[in-house]
Coordinates of C-alpha atoms in Angstrom, one line a residue:
M1 CA 55.5 33.1 91.1
A2 CA 52.1 31.9 90.1
A3 CA 49.7 34.3 88.3
A4 CA 46.1 34.0 87.3
Q5 CA 47.0 33.7 83.6
G6 CA 50.2 31.7 83.9
E7 CA 53.5 31.8 85.7
V8 CA 55.7 34.9 86.0
L9 CA 59.5 34.3 86.0
D10 CA 62.1 36.9 87.1
I11 CA 64.9 36.6 84.5
G12 CA 67.7 39.1 84.8
G13 CA 65.5 41.6 86.5
R14 CA 62.7 41.3 83.9
E15 CA 59.4 39.7 84.6
V16 CA 58.4 37.2 81.8
R17 CA 55.0 35.7 81.9
I18 CA 54.7 32.1 80.8
S19 CA 51.1 31.3 79.7
S20 CA 49.7 27.8 79.9
P21 CA 52.8 26.6 81.7
E22 CA 51.4 23.1 82.1
K23 CA 50.6 22.6 78.4
P24 CA 52.4 19.3 77.3
Y25 CA 55.2 20.1 74.8
F26 CA 57.1 16.8 74.7
A27 CA 54.4 14.5 76.1
D28 CA 56.5 11.3 75.8
L29 CA 59.2 12.9 77.9
G30 CA 56.8 14.5 80.5
V31 CA 58.0 18.0 79.5
N32 CA 55.5 20.8 79.6
K33 CA 55.8 24.4 78.3
L34 CA 57.4 25.6 81.5
G35 CA 59.8 22.7 81.4
V36 CA 61.0 23.9 77.9
V37 CA 61.5 27.4 79.3
R38 CA 63.5 26.0 82.3
Y39 CA 65.5 23.9 79.8
F40 CA 66.7 27.0 77.9
L41 CA 67.4 28.8 81.2
S42 CA 69.5 25.9 82.4
V43 CA 71.7 26.3 79.3
G44 CA 71.4 30.0 79.5
D45 CA 75.0 31.1 78.8
G46 CA 75.1 28.7 75.8
I47 CA 71.8 29.6 74.1
L48 CA 72.5 33.3 74.7
A49 CA 75.9 33.1 73.1
A50 CA 74.4 31.3 70.1
L51 CA 71.7 34.0 69.6
R52 CA 73.0 37.2 71.1
D53 CA 72.4 40.2 68.8
R54 CA 71.6 37.9 65.9
P55 CA 68.3 38.4 64.0
T56 CA 66.6 35.1 64.6
T57 CA 63.7 33.3 63.0
M58 CA 61.5 31.5 65.5
E59 CA 60.2 28.0 64.7
R60 CA 57.0 28.0 66.7
W61 CA 55.1 25.0 68.0
P62 CA 52.5 26.8 70.2
G63 CA 50.4 23.7 70.6
G64 CA 53.3 21.5 71.7
V65 CA 55.3 19.0 69.6
R66 CA 53.3 16.1 68.3
D67 CA 53.6 13.8 65.3
D68 CA 50.2 15.0 64.0
V69 CA 51.0 18.7 63.9
V70 CA 51.0 20.2 60.4
V71 CA 53.9 22.6 59.7
A72 CA 53.1 25.6 57.5
T73 CA 55.3 25.8 54.3
R74 CA 56.0 28.4 51.7
A75 CA 53.5 26.6 49.4
D76 CA 50.8 26.3 52.1
G77 CA 50.8 28.8 54.9
R78 CA 48.3 26.9 56.9
G79 CA 49.6 24.9 59.8
E80 CA 49.7 24.6 63.6
A81 CA 53.5 25.0 63.6
F82 CA 55.3 27.7 61.6
Y83 CA 58.4 29.9 61.1
Q84 CA 58.1 33.5 62.2
K85 CA 60.6 35.9 60.7
R86 CA 59.1 39.3 61.5
A87 CA 58.7 40.7 65.0
A88 CA 54.9 41.0 65.5
S89 CA 53.0 43.9 66.7
G90 CA 52.8 43.7 70.5
T91 CA 56.5 42.7 70.9
P92 CA 57.6 44.2 74.2
E93 CA 59.6 47.5 73.9
W94 CA 62.5 45.9 75.8
V95 CA 63.0 43.2 73.1
Q96 CA 65.8 44.1 70.8
T97 CA 65.0 44.0 67.1
T98 CA 66.9 44.8 63.9
E99 CA 66.2 45.0 60.2
V100 CA 67.3 42.4 57.7
R101 CA 67.1 42.2 53.9
F102 CA 65.8 39.2 52.1
P103 CA 67.0 37.9 48.7
S104 CA 64.0 39.6 47.1
G105 CA 65.2 43.0 48.4
R106 CA 62.3 43.3 50.8
T107 CA 63.2 44.1 54.4
A108 CA 61.7 43.0 57.8
V109 CA 62.3 43.7 61.4
E110 CA 63.3 40.6 63.3
V111 CA 63.9 39.8 67.0
A112 CA 67.7 39.9 67.8
P113 CA 67.9 38.6 71.4
A114 CA 70.1 40.6 73.7
D115 CA 69.3 38.7 77.0
L116 CA 67.8 35.6 78.4
A117 CA 64.5 37.3 79.2
T118 CA 64.0 37.8 75.4
I119 CA 64.7 34.1 74.8
A120 CA 62.2 33.0 77.4
W121 CA 59.7 35.4 75.9
M122 CA 60.3 33.7 72.5
V123 CA 59.9 30.3 74.1
N124 CA 56.6 31.4 75.6
L125 CA 55.4 32.0 72.0
G126 CA 56.0 28.3 71.4
T127 CA 59.6 28.6 70.0
V128 CA 61.5 25.3 70.4
R129 CA 64.1 25.8 67.6
F130 CA 65.9 29.0 66.8
H131 CA 67.4 29.9 63.4
P132 CA 69.8 32.8 63.8
W133 CA 71.4 34.7 61.0
P134 CA 75.2 34.7 60.7
V135 CA 75.3 38.5 61.3
R136 CA 74.9 40.8 64.2
A137 CA 72.2 43.5 64.8
A138 CA 74.7 46.4 64.4
D139 CA 75.2 45.5 60.7
T140 CA 73.1 42.8 59.2
E141 CA 75.0 42.9 55.9
V142 CA 78.3 41.7 57.5
V143 CA 78.6 37.9 57.9
D144 CA 80.8 36.9 60.9
Q145 CA 80.4 33.1 60.9
L146 CA 81.1 30.6 58.2
R147 CA 78.7 27.7 58.7
I148 CA 79.1 24.3 57.1
D149 CA 76.2 21.9 57.1
L150 CA 77.2 18.2 56.7
D151 CA 74.0 16.5 55.7
P152 CA 74.0 12.7 55.4
Q153 CA 71.9 11.5 52.5
P154 CA 69.5 8.6 52.7
G155 CA 71.4 5.4 53.6
V156 CA 74.1 7.4 55.4
G157 CA 74.6 7.5 59.1
F158 CA 76.0 9.9 61.6
G159 CA 79.4 8.1 61.6
L160 CA 80.2 9.2 58.1
A161 CA 79.2 12.8 58.9
V162 CA 81.7 12.6 61.9
R163 CA 84.5 11.4 59.6
A164 CA 83.7 14.2 57.2
A165 CA 83.7 16.8 60.0
V166 CA 87.1 15.7 61.3
E167 CA 88.6 16.2 57.8
L168 CA 86.7 19.4 57.4
R169 CA 88.4 20.7 60.6
A170 CA 91.7 20.2 58.8
V171 CA 90.5 21.9 55.6
L172 CA 89.4 24.9 57.6
A173 CA 92.7 25.1 59.5
E174 CA 94.5 25.1 56.1
A175 CA 92.3 28.0 55.1
G176 CA 93.2 29.9 58.4
L177 CA 89.9 29.2 60.1
T178 CA 89.0 27.6 63.4
G179 CA 86.1 25.2 63.4
F180 CA 83.6 24.4 66.2
C181 CA 81.4 21.3 65.9
K182 CA 77.9 20.4 67.0
T183 CA 75.3 17.8 66.3
S184 CA 72.5 19.0 64.1
G185 CA 69.8 17.5 66.3
G186 CA 69.5 14.7 63.8
R187 CA 72.1 12.6 61.8
G188 CA 74.2 15.6 60.6
V189 CA 77.1 17.6 61.9
H190 CA 77.4 21.4 61.8
V191 CA 80.7 23.2 61.9
F192 CA 80.9 26.9 62.5
A193 CA 84.0 29.1 62.2
P194 CA 84.3 32.8 63.2
I195 CA 85.3 35.0 60.4
T196 CA 86.2 38.6 59.7
G197 CA 83.4 40.6 58.1
A198 CA 82.3 39.3 54.7
D199 CA 79.3 39.7 52.5
F200 CA 76.9 36.9 51.8
I201 CA 78.2 36.2 48.3
D202 CA 81.8 35.8 49.5
A203 CA 80.7 33.7 52.5
R204 CA 78.7 31.4 50.3
H205 CA 81.6 31.1 47.8
A206 CA 83.9 30.2 50.7
A207 CA 81.5 27.5 51.7
I208 CA 81.4 26.1 48.2
A209 CA 85.2 26.2 48.0
V210 CA 85.7 24.5 51.3
G211 CA 83.1 21.9 50.4
R212 CA 84.8 21.2 47.1
E213 CA 88.1 20.8 48.8
L214 CA 86.6 18.4 51.3
A215 CA 84.9 16.4 48.5
R216 CA 88.3 16.1 46.7
R217 CA 89.8 14.5 49.8
M218 CA 86.9 12.2 50.5
P219 CA 85.2 11.6 47.1
E220 CA 83.5 8.4 48.1
A221 CA 82.1 10.0 51.2
V222 CA 81.4 13.7 50.5
T223 CA 79.7 15.6 47.7
V224 CA 78.7 19.2 46.8
N225 CA 76.2 18.1 44.1
W226 CA 73.1 20.1 44.5
W227 CA 70.9 17.7 42.6
K228 CA 69.7 14.9 44.9
E229 CA 69.9 12.2 42.2
E230 CA 73.6 12.9 41.9
R231 CA 74.6 12.7 45.5
G232 CA 74.4 9.0 46.2
E233 CA 75.0 7.6 49.7
R234 CA 77.4 10.4 50.7
V235 CA 77.4 13.4 53.0
F236 CA 76.2 16.5 51.2
V237 CA 78.0 19.8 52.0
D238 CA 74.9 22.1 51.9
F239 CA 76.7 25.3 50.7
N240 CA 73.3 27.1 50.3
Q241 CA 73.0 27.2 54.0
M242 CA 75.3 30.2 53.7
A243 CA 73.0 32.0 51.3
R244 CA 71.1 35.0 52.6
D245 CA 68.1 34.0 54.8
R246 CA 69.0 30.3 54.6
L247 CA 69.5 29.7 58.3
M248 CA 70.9 26.8 60.4
T249 CA 69.6 25.6 63.7
S250 CA 71.3 27.2 66.7
A251 CA 73.3 25.4 69.3
Y252 CA 71.0 24.2 72.1
S253 CA 67.8 24.3 70.0
I254 CA 65.4 21.5 70.4
R255 CA 64.5 19.4 67.3
P256 CA 60.7 19.4 67.2
T257 CA 60.2 15.6 67.4
P258 CA 58.8 13.7 70.3
R259 CA 62.3 12.5 71.3
G260 CA 63.3 16.1 72.1
L261 CA 66.8 15.8 70.7
V262 CA 69.0 18.9 71.0
S263 CA 71.6 20.4 68.7
A264 CA 74.6 19.8 71.0
P265 CA 77.9 21.7 70.9
L266 CA 80.8 19.3 71.3
E267 CA 84.6 19.4 71.9
W268 CA 86.4 17.9 68.9
D269 CA 87.7 15.0 71.0
E270 CA 84.1 14.1 71.9
L271 CA 82.8 13.9 68.4
A272 CA 84.1 10.4 67.4
D273 CA 82.2 8.7 70.2
A274 CA 79.2 10.9 70.2
D275 CA 75.6 9.6 69.8
P276 CA 73.1 12.3 68.8
S277 CA 70.4 10.4 70.8
D278 CA 72.3 11.1 74.0
F279 CA 71.6 14.9 73.8
T280 CA 68.0 15.7 74.7
V281 CA 66.0 18.3 76.5
L282 CA 66.2 16.0 79.6
S283 CA 70.0 15.2 79.5
M284 CA 71.5 18.5 78.4
P285 CA 70.9 20.5 81.6
A286 CA 73.1 18.1 83.6
R287 CA 75.7 18.0 80.9
F288 CA 75.8 21.8 80.8
A289 CA 76.0 22.1 84.6
G290 CA 78.9 19.7 84.7
G291 CA 81.0 21.0 81.8
G292 CA 79.6 24.3 80.7
D293 CA 79.5 25.4 77.0
P294 CA 82.0 23.7 74.7
W295 CA 81.6 26.6 72.4
A296 CA 82.3 29.2 75.1
A297 CA 85.7 30.0 73.4
M298 CA 84.1 30.9 70.0
D299 CA 83.5 34.5 70.8
H300 CA 87.0 34.9 72.0
T301 CA 88.7 33.1 69.1
P302 CA 90.3 35.5 66.6
P303 CA 88.2 35.5 63.5
G304 CA 89.8 34.2 60.4
S305 CA 89.9 35.7 56.9
L306 CA 88.1 34.1 54.0
E307 CA 91.1 35.1 51.7
V308 CA 92.4 31.5 51.3
A309 CA 89.0 30.0 50.7
L310 CA 88.1 32.6 48.1
E311 CA 91.5 31.9 46.4
W312 CA 90.4 28.3 46.2
Y313 CA 87.0 29.4 44.7
A314 CA 88.8 31.6 42.1
R315 CA 91.2 28.7 41.2
D316 CA 88.2 26.3 40.8
A317 CA 86.3 28.9 38.7
A318 CA 89.4 29.3 36.4
G319 CA 89.3 25.5 36.0
G320 CA 85.6 25.5 35.0
E321 CA 84.1 24.9 38.4
G322 CA 82.3 28.2 39.2
E323 CA 79.0 29.2 40.6
L324 CA 76.5 26.6 41.8
P325 CA 72.7 26.9 41.8
Y326 CA 71.0 29.0 44.5
P327 CA 67.9 27.8 46.3
P328 CA 65.0 27.6 43.9
E329 CA 63.0 30.4 45.7
Y330 CA 65.9 32.9 45.0
P331 CA 65.8 35.4 42.2
K332 CA 68.2 34.5 39.4
M333 CA 71.6 35.5 40.7
P334 CA 74.5 37.0 38.6
G335 CA 76.8 34.3 37.3
E336 CA 74.5 31.5 38.4
P337 CA 74.4 28.5 35.9
P338 CA 71.1 27.6 34.3
R339 CA 68.7 25.9 36.7
V340 CA 67.3 23.7 33.9
Q341 CA 69.3 20.5 34.3
P342 CA 69.3 17.2 32.4
S343 CA 65.9 15.6 32.2
K344 CA 66.7 13.0 34.8
I345 CA 66.7 15.8 37.3
N346 CA 63.2 16.6 38.7
P347 CA 63.1 20.2 40.0
A348 CA 60.5 19.0 42.6
N349 CA 63.4 17.3 44.3
W350 CA 65.4 20.4 44.8
K351 CA 66.6 20.5 48.4
E352 CA 64.4 22.7 50.5

């Protein structure tokens, strides 16, 4: 219903006010703020499954998505678009929150959506992309998803990421894990696998071990080299996306570019013929209405153990391939190799 200060939606019995509903958000597509809210409601079961009970960083674009918007960074906090980790004062009492711990040891209370009304409330704040932790609100130290980010480097297209993802599925299966694939919203592919409870160090080591195994099988196509100058035209397995507070885009999130591409969950038999440009804020509602959520089975899939992957990590460590560098903003971690690399490596080019 209309209201003097916006539009009020009844979502699961809760009233959520959408302010400035006509504000353009994806102007080239004719999608306004209310249209973004309705998009997320149209894929409601999918976005809720992706975020339910997970502490979630909000990527907020309160003025809408435009090429001229400045995004705030760690180095420069000024910007019209920004990442919000902490639940702000004024968060409604019915919005579920939970406490997380950052690498520095500091803690914060984050929103951990329990219902669609909360997600709509987050979208009203300008959130178009959600970054959930691989943990649940009940225990934010227990990782329940292994997430592998296949990131094509410059000169590499989506097709190579697809080839890598197909082989990755086989690697995960050998490790006793069941992978689910999605587009990243760009040229990459994300593969998630439900796991039994693990800590962040073991989960990251498992990602490293799986990435190394994949790179051995596809050495011309895949790399785990952290330093950009050493990656070449290959797909980089970004193992540090499994580090604490290094979060990946959720399924159904919208990439904040004028094209409005969506991170689209896929069935494995769809991946080879998929085109990331086919999945947008305009096209996904019809796809979802016609076929539902390809990841619906994830929460009902028996989680796998990281035991095999960690055995691979220990084997590699015994052979001289141990720890890899953490993200540069991390405190120095136990066992981490020196971050000072050969002079050809420019620390300014560390992957952010």
